[in-house]
Amino acid sequence: MTAKGNRKQQILEVLATELETKPGSRITTASLAKAVGVSEAALYRHFASKAQMFESLIEFSEESIFRLVNRVLEEQTAIDTQCFQITTVVLKFAERNPGIARILAGEVLLGENERLRVRVAQIFARLETQLSDSLRRAVAFSGSQKTRLEVPSIANLLVAVVSGRIAQFVRTDFRIAPSLHWEDQWQVLARSAFELDAPN
């Protein structure tokens, strides 16, 4: 990787760290440049704007999340297990990346370029579409996979819960982890959404 590439990566890593260590605060290019150890002019040699920096972190988030989602789809066939693991990897990603969780929650994007909030919304819309597609395939191709609710309703509920837990994580300054109690709460959601065999 070139020195320029290394510097861009460093700027993004420092931005994510600043978002994590200064919850509730807006990050300015001046404060970011100071944290990186360069001038503001140097920042702009690598990124045309702060919005472009945020956009790079959003793209990283989307690529990372859906790489994990695709791995779940390759490894799991039972639809309730797929949905549980897909939602879990998103929650765990936010938990491991608190600064980026602020971006996914939209809190840090207030007052920034509108296209950033649109890009984040697209991630959750894509997640909902993926869950819907998985649910439809499972119902269509397996007589044993049944749902209690309509497919769009289940997918929408799961995305609402995931985005809500990430928002709670941010709102509590990262004190309440997105995965806290998730396995127990999933059992309640699964019983409401899926026709599962009774345990032996």
PDB file of C-alpha atoms in Angstrom:
ATOM      1  CA  MET A   1       0.000   0.000   0.000  1.00  0.00           C
ATOM      2  CA  THR A   2       1.247   3.483  -0.766  1.00  0.00           C
ATOM      3  CA  ALA A   3       2.030   6.085   1.865  1.00  0.00           C
ATOM      4  CA  LYS A   4      -0.999   8.007   0.628  1.00  0.00           C
ATOM      5  CA  GLY A   5      -3.163   4.934   1.146  1.00  0.00           C
ATOM      6  CA  ASN A   6      -1.728   4.442   4.618  1.00  0.00           C
ATOM      7  CA  ARG A   7      -2.493   8.052   5.519  1.00  0.00           C
ATOM      8  CA  LYS A   8      -6.092   7.766   4.304  1.00  0.00           C
ATOM      9  CA  GLN A   9      -6.537   4.619   6.373  1.00  0.00           C
ATOM     10  CA  GLN A  10      -4.998   6.355   9.380  1.00  0.00           C
ATOM     11  CA  ILE A  11      -7.390   9.301   9.048  1.00  0.00           C
ATOM     12  CA  LEU A  12     -10.402   6.979   8.953  1.00  0.00           C
ATOM     13  CA  GLU A  13      -9.164   4.972  11.942  1.00  0.00           C
ATOM     14  CA  VAL A  14      -8.594   8.139  13.954  1.00  0.00           C
ATOM     15  CA  LEU A  15     -12.027   9.456  12.959  1.00  0.00           C
ATOM     16  CA  ALA A  16     -13.650   6.222  14.188  1.00  0.00           C
ATOM     17  CA  THR A  17     -11.682   6.467  17.433  1.00  0.00           C
ATOM     18  CA  GLU A  18     -12.651  10.113  17.943  1.00  0.00           C
ATOM     19  CA  LEU A  19     -16.314   9.188  17.448  1.00  0.00           C
ATOM     20  CA  GLU A  20     -15.942   6.451  20.055  1.00  0.00           C
ATOM     21  CA  THR A  21     -13.994   8.393  22.669  1.00  0.00           C
ATOM     22  CA  LYS A  22     -16.050  11.582  22.407  1.00  0.00           C
ATOM     23  CA  PRO A  23     -19.665  10.354  22.485  1.00  0.00           C
ATOM     24  CA  GLY A  24     -22.234  13.078  21.997  1.00  0.00           C
ATOM     25  CA  SER A  25     -19.677  15.431  20.460  1.00  0.00           C
ATOM     26  CA  ARG A  26     -19.358  16.634  16.890  1.00  0.00           C
ATOM     27  CA  ILE A  27     -16.030  16.000  15.237  1.00  0.00           C
ATOM     28  CA  THR A  28     -14.553  18.976  13.409  1.00  0.00           C
ATOM     29  CA  THR A  29     -11.851  18.803  10.795  1.00  0.00           C
ATOM     30  CA  ALA A  30      -9.667  20.909  13.085  1.00  0.00           C
ATOM     31  CA  SER A  31      -9.973  18.447  15.982  1.00  0.00           C
ATOM     32  CA  LEU A  32      -9.531  15.492  13.650  1.00  0.00           C
ATOM     33  CA  ALA A  33      -6.412  16.983  12.075  1.00  0.00           C
ATOM     34  CA  LYS A  34      -4.970  17.541  15.559  1.00  0.00           C
ATOM     35  CA  ALA A  35      -5.727  13.942  16.557  1.00  0.00           C
ATOM     36  CA  VAL A  36      -4.120  12.623  13.368  1.00  0.00           C
ATOM     37  CA  GLY A  37      -1.139  14.928  13.824  1.00  0.00           C
ATOM     38  CA  VAL A  38      -1.471  16.761  10.516  1.00  0.00           C
ATOM     39  CA  SER A  39      -2.801  20.082   9.279  1.00  0.00           C
ATOM     40  CA  GLU A  40      -6.374  20.521   8.040  1.00  0.00           C
ATOM     41  CA  ALA A  41      -4.904  21.142   4.591  1.00  0.00           C
ATOM     42  CA  ALA A  42      -3.290  17.693   4.779  1.00  0.00           C
ATOM     43  CA  LEU A  43      -6.680  16.121   5.533  1.00  0.00           C
ATOM     44  CA  TYR A  44      -8.136  17.716   2.430  1.00  0.00           C
ATOM     45  CA  ARG A  45      -5.347  16.298   0.299  1.00  0.00           C
ATOM     46  CA  HIS A  46      -6.782  12.855   1.058  1.00  0.00           C
ATOM     47  CA  PHE A  47     -10.495  13.620   1.365  1.00  0.00           C
ATOM     48  CA  ALA A  48     -12.416  16.389  -0.379  1.00  0.00           C
ATOM     49  CA  SER A  49     -14.620  16.933   2.688  1.00  0.00           C
ATOM     50  CA  LYS A  50     -15.571  15.568   6.088  1.00  0.00           C
ATOM     51  CA  ALA A  51     -18.644  14.099   4.411  1.00  0.00           C
ATOM     52  CA  GLN A  52     -16.363  12.022   2.196  1.00  0.00           C
ATOM     53  CA  MET A  53     -14.612  10.679   5.301  1.00  0.00           C
ATOM     54  CA  PHE A  54     -17.939   9.657   6.801  1.00  0.00           C
ATOM     55  CA  GLU A  55     -18.940   8.131   3.483  1.00  0.00           C
ATOM     56  CA  SER A  56     -15.814   5.984   3.498  1.00  0.00           C
ATOM     57  CA  LEU A  57     -16.689   4.676   6.957  1.00  0.00           C
ATOM     58  CA  ILE A  58     -20.257   3.964   5.807  1.00  0.00           C
ATOM     59  CA  GLU A  59     -18.933   2.009   2.817  1.00  0.00           C
ATOM     60  CA  PHE A  60     -16.605   0.066   5.115  1.00  0.00           C
ATOM     61  CA  SER A  61     -19.568  -0.731   7.368  1.00  0.00           C
ATOM     62  CA  GLU A  62     -21.733  -1.950   4.507  1.00  0.00           C
ATOM     63  CA  GLU A  63     -18.989  -4.119   3.040  1.00  0.00           C
ATOM     64  CA  SER A  64     -18.135  -5.618   6.425  1.00  0.00           C
ATOM     65  CA  ILE A  65     -21.736  -6.293   7.448  1.00  0.00           C
ATOM     66  CA  PHE A  66     -22.761  -7.975   4.207  1.00  0.00           C
ATOM     67  CA  ARG A  67     -19.593 -10.037   4.020  1.00  0.00           C
ATOM     68  CA  LEU A  68     -20.621 -11.462   7.409  1.00  0.00           C
ATOM     69  CA  VAL A  69     -24.249 -11.830   6.281  1.00  0.00           C
ATOM     70  CA  ASN A  70     -23.181 -13.774   3.182  1.00  0.00           C
ATOM     71  CA  ARG A  71     -21.120 -16.107   5.342  1.00  0.00           C
ATOM     72  CA  VAL A  72     -24.205 -16.844   7.452  1.00  0.00           C
ATOM     73  CA  LEU A  73     -26.242 -17.560   4.310  1.00  0.00           C
ATOM     74  CA  GLU A  74     -23.586 -20.001   3.113  1.00  0.00           C
ATOM     75  CA  GLU A  75     -23.369 -21.849   6.425  1.00  0.00           C
ATOM     76  CA  GLN A  76     -26.965 -21.952   7.699  1.00  0.00           C
ATOM     77  CA  THR A  77     -30.136 -23.340   6.144  1.00  0.00           C
ATOM     78  CA  ALA A  78     -32.766 -23.164   8.904  1.00  0.00           C
ATOM     79  CA  ILE A  79     -34.499 -19.815   8.461  1.00  0.00           C
ATOM     80  CA  ASP A  80     -34.827 -18.995  12.163  1.00  0.00           C
ATOM     81  CA  THR A  81     -31.100 -19.704  12.602  1.00  0.00           C
ATOM     82  CA  GLN A  82     -30.271 -17.568   9.550  1.00  0.00           C
ATOM     83  CA  CYS A  83     -32.300 -14.645  10.862  1.00  0.00           C
ATOM     84  CA  PHE A  84     -30.820 -14.948  14.344  1.00  0.00           C
ATOM     85  CA  GLN A  85     -27.245 -15.065  13.085  1.00  0.00           C
ATOM     86  CA  ILE A  86     -27.738 -12.275  10.537  1.00  0.00           C
ATOM     87  CA  THR A  87     -29.159  -9.930  13.166  1.00  0.00           C
ATOM     88  CA  THR A  88     -26.464 -10.991  15.616  1.00  0.00           C
ATOM     89  CA  VAL A  89     -23.567 -10.212  13.269  1.00  0.00           C
ATOM     90  CA  VAL A  90     -24.948  -6.712  12.705  1.00  0.00           C
ATOM     91  CA  LEU A  91     -25.311  -6.120  16.452  1.00  0.00           C
ATOM     92  CA  LYS A  92     -21.822  -7.494  17.123  1.00  0.00           C
ATOM     93  CA  PHE A  93     -20.326  -5.326  14.375  1.00  0.00           C
ATOM     94  CA  ALA A  94     -21.800  -2.210  16.009  1.00  0.00           C
ATOM     95  CA  GLU A  95     -20.626  -3.410  19.424  1.00  0.00           C
ATOM     96  CA  ARG A  96     -17.048  -3.888  18.202  1.00  0.00           C
ATOM     97  CA  ASN A  97     -17.078  -0.491  16.446  1.00  0.00           C
ATOM     98  CA  PRO A  98     -18.739   2.025  18.789  1.00  0.00           C
ATOM     99  CA  GLY A  99     -17.646   5.030  16.755  1.00  0.00           C
ATOM    100  CA  ILE A 100     -19.195   3.575  13.625  1.00  0.00           C
ATOM    101  CA  ALA A 101     -22.321   2.687  15.643  1.00  0.00           C
ATOM    102  CA  ARG A 102     -22.836   6.442  16.026  1.00  0.00           C
ATOM    103  CA  ILE A 103     -22.898   6.704  12.242  1.00  0.00           C
ATOM    104  CA  LEU A 104     -25.300   3.774  11.868  1.00  0.00           C
ATOM    105  CA  ALA A 105     -27.581   5.323  14.485  1.00  0.00           C
ATOM    106  CA  GLY A 106     -27.486   8.608  12.570  1.00  0.00           C
ATOM    107  CA  GLU A 107     -26.793  10.633  15.717  1.00  0.00           C
ATOM    108  CA  VAL A 108     -23.465  12.022  14.572  1.00  0.00           C
ATOM    109  CA  LEU A 109     -24.801  12.810  11.095  1.00  0.00           C
ATOM    110  CA  LEU A 110     -27.204  15.513  12.239  1.00  0.00           C
ATOM    111  CA  GLY A 111     -26.172  18.718  10.507  1.00  0.00           C
ATOM    112  CA  GLU A 112     -23.981  16.841   8.034  1.00  0.00           C
ATOM    113  CA  ASN A 113     -24.673  16.297   4.346  1.00  0.00           C
ATOM    114  CA  GLU A 114     -28.095  14.713   3.802  1.00  0.00           C
ATOM    115  CA  ARG A 115     -26.668  12.062   1.487  1.00  0.00           C
ATOM    116  CA  LEU A 116     -24.894  10.462   4.464  1.00  0.00           C
ATOM    117  CA  ARG A 117     -28.155   9.706   6.251  1.00  0.00           C
ATOM    118  CA  VAL A 118     -29.546   8.385   2.965  1.00  0.00           C
ATOM    119  CA  ARG A 119     -26.542   6.042   2.633  1.00  0.00           C
ATOM    120  CA  VAL A 120     -27.031   4.694   6.154  1.00  0.00           C
ATOM    121  CA  ALA A 121     -30.744   4.196   5.473  1.00  0.00           C
ATOM    122  CA  GLN A 122     -29.776   2.192   2.397  1.00  0.00           C
ATOM    123  CA  ILE A 123     -27.779  -0.235   4.557  1.00  0.00           C
ATOM    124  CA  PHE A 124     -30.793  -0.999   6.722  1.00  0.00           C
ATOM    125  CA  ALA A 125     -33.052  -1.194   3.656  1.00  0.00           C
ATOM    126  CA  ARG A 126     -30.637  -3.680   2.085  1.00  0.00           C
ATOM    127  CA  LEU A 127     -30.618  -5.692   5.314  1.00  0.00           C
ATOM    128  CA  GLU A 128     -34.424  -5.790   5.335  1.00  0.00           C
ATOM    129  CA  THR A 129     -34.465  -6.905   1.701  1.00  0.00           C
ATOM    130  CA  GLN A 130     -31.947  -9.658   2.445  1.00  0.00           C
ATOM    131  CA  LEU A 131     -34.017 -10.941   5.358  1.00  0.00           C
ATOM    132  CA  SER A 132     -37.180 -10.856   3.247  1.00  0.00           C
ATOM    133  CA  ASP A 133     -35.504 -12.751   0.407  1.00  0.00           C
ATOM    134  CA  SER A 134     -34.164 -15.407   2.797  1.00  0.00           C
ATOM    135  CA  LEU A 135     -37.550 -15.818   4.430  1.00  0.00           C
ATOM    136  CA  ARG A 136     -39.359 -16.125   1.096  1.00  0.00           C
ATOM    137  CA  ARG A 137     -36.907 -18.730  -0.202  1.00  0.00           C
ATOM    138  CA  ALA A 138     -37.212 -20.774   2.975  1.00  0.00           C
ATOM    139  CA  VAL A 139     -41.004 -20.717   2.887  1.00  0.00           C
ATOM    140  CA  ALA A 140     -41.149 -21.491  -0.838  1.00  0.00           C
ATOM    141  CA  PHE A 141     -38.652 -24.349  -0.928  1.00  0.00           C
ATOM    142  CA  SER A 142     -39.207 -26.073   2.391  1.00  0.00           C
ATOM    143  CA  GLY A 143     -42.515 -27.411   3.557  1.00  0.00           C
ATOM    144  CA  SER A 144     -41.167 -27.595   7.104  1.00  0.00           C
ATOM    145  CA  GLN A 145     -40.252 -23.890   7.363  1.00  0.00           C
ATOM    146  CA  LYS A 146     -43.311 -21.913   8.402  1.00  0.00           C
ATOM    147  CA  THR A 147     -43.856 -18.376   9.646  1.00  0.00           C
ATOM    148  CA  ARG A 148     -46.580 -17.001  11.904  1.00  0.00           C
ATOM    149  CA  LEU A 149     -46.335 -13.493  10.438  1.00  0.00           C
ATOM    150  CA  GLU A 150     -46.135 -12.246   6.871  1.00  0.00           C
ATOM    151  CA  VAL A 151     -42.577 -12.202   5.525  1.00  0.00           C
ATOM    152  CA  PRO A 152     -42.349  -8.386   5.111  1.00  0.00           C
ATOM    153  CA  SER A 153     -43.616  -7.963   8.670  1.00  0.00           C
ATOM    154  CA  ILE A 154     -40.933 -10.243  10.110  1.00  0.00           C
ATOM    155  CA  ALA A 155     -38.122  -8.601   8.134  1.00  0.00           C
ATOM    156  CA  ASN A 156     -39.284  -5.120   9.129  1.00  0.00           C
ATOM    157  CA  LEU A 157     -39.576  -6.115  12.799  1.00  0.00           C
ATOM    158  CA  LEU A 158     -36.082  -7.579  12.889  1.00  0.00           C
ATOM    159  CA  VAL A 159     -34.496  -4.508  11.289  1.00  0.00           C
ATOM    160  CA  ALA A 160     -36.432  -2.224  13.648  1.00  0.00           C
ATOM    161  CA  VAL A 161     -35.136  -4.185  16.642  1.00  0.00           C
ATOM    162  CA  VAL A 162     -31.550  -4.177  15.357  1.00  0.00           C
ATOM    163  CA  SER A 163     -31.530  -0.443  14.595  1.00  0.00           C
ATOM    164  CA  GLY A 164     -33.194   0.262  17.935  1.00  0.00           C
ATOM    165  CA  ARG A 165     -30.577  -1.675  19.873  1.00  0.00           C
ATOM    166  CA  ILE A 166     -27.783   0.158  18.063  1.00  0.00           C
ATOM    167  CA  ALA A 167     -29.489   3.478  18.860  1.00  0.00           C
ATOM    168  CA  GLN A 168     -29.738   2.458  22.516  1.00  0.00           C
ATOM    169  CA  PHE A 169     -26.020   1.599  22.514  1.00  0.00           C
ATOM    170  CA  VAL A 170     -25.224   5.097  21.269  1.00  0.00           C
ATOM    171  CA  ARG A 171     -27.785   6.819  23.493  1.00  0.00           C
ATOM    172  CA  THR A 172     -26.257   5.220  26.626  1.00  0.00           C
ATOM    173  CA  ASP A 173     -22.722   6.264  25.629  1.00  0.00           C
ATOM    174  CA  PHE A 174     -21.954   2.619  24.809  1.00  0.00           C
ATOM    175  CA  ARG A 175     -22.873   1.292  28.259  1.00  0.00           C
ATOM    176  CA  ILE A 176     -25.649  -1.048  27.062  1.00  0.00           C
ATOM    177  CA  ALA A 177     -24.155  -3.403  24.507  1.00  0.00           C
ATOM    178  CA  PRO A 178     -26.339  -4.234  21.503  1.00  0.00           C
ATOM    179  CA  SER A 179     -25.933  -7.968  22.180  1.00  0.00           C
ATOM    180  CA  LEU A 180     -26.929  -7.743  25.863  1.00  0.00           C
ATOM    181  CA  HIS A 181     -29.742 -10.265  26.539  1.00  0.00           C
ATOM    182  CA  TRP A 182     -30.077 -10.732  22.777  1.00  0.00           C
ATOM    183  CA  GLU A 183     -30.203 -14.548  22.812  1.00  0.00           C
ATOM    184  CA  ASP A 184     -33.029 -14.564  25.375  1.00  0.00           C
ATOM    185  CA  GLN A 185     -34.919 -11.816  23.583  1.00  0.00           C
ATOM    186  CA  TRP A 186     -34.476 -13.608  20.275  1.00  0.00           C
ATOM    187  CA  GLN A 187     -36.379 -16.592  21.680  1.00  0.00           C
ATOM    188  CA  VAL A 188     -39.382 -14.335  22.268  1.00  0.00           C
ATOM    189  CA  LEU A 189     -39.160 -12.898  18.746  1.00  0.00           C
ATOM    190  CA  ALA A 190     -38.676 -16.323  17.172  1.00  0.00           C
ATOM    191  CA  ARG A 191     -41.728 -17.800  18.884  1.00  0.00           C
ATOM    192  CA  SER A 192     -43.800 -14.886  17.613  1.00  0.00           C
ATOM    193  CA  ALA A 193     -42.449 -15.010  14.057  1.00  0.00           C
ATOM    194  CA  PHE A 194     -41.801 -18.682  13.304  1.00  0.00           C
ATOM    195  CA  GLU A 195     -43.625 -21.976  13.729  1.00  0.00           C
ATOM    196  CA  LEU A 196     -40.864 -23.807  15.558  1.00  0.00           C
ATOM    197  CA  ASP A 197     -40.918 -27.398  16.684  1.00  0.00           C
ATOM    198  CA  ALA A 198     -41.443 -27.754  20.404  1.00  0.00           C
ATOM    199  CA  PRO A 199     -38.262 -28.641  22.279  1.00  0.00           C
ATOM    200  CA  ASN A 200     -37.856 -32.308  23.251  1.00  0.00           C
TER     201      ASN A 200
END
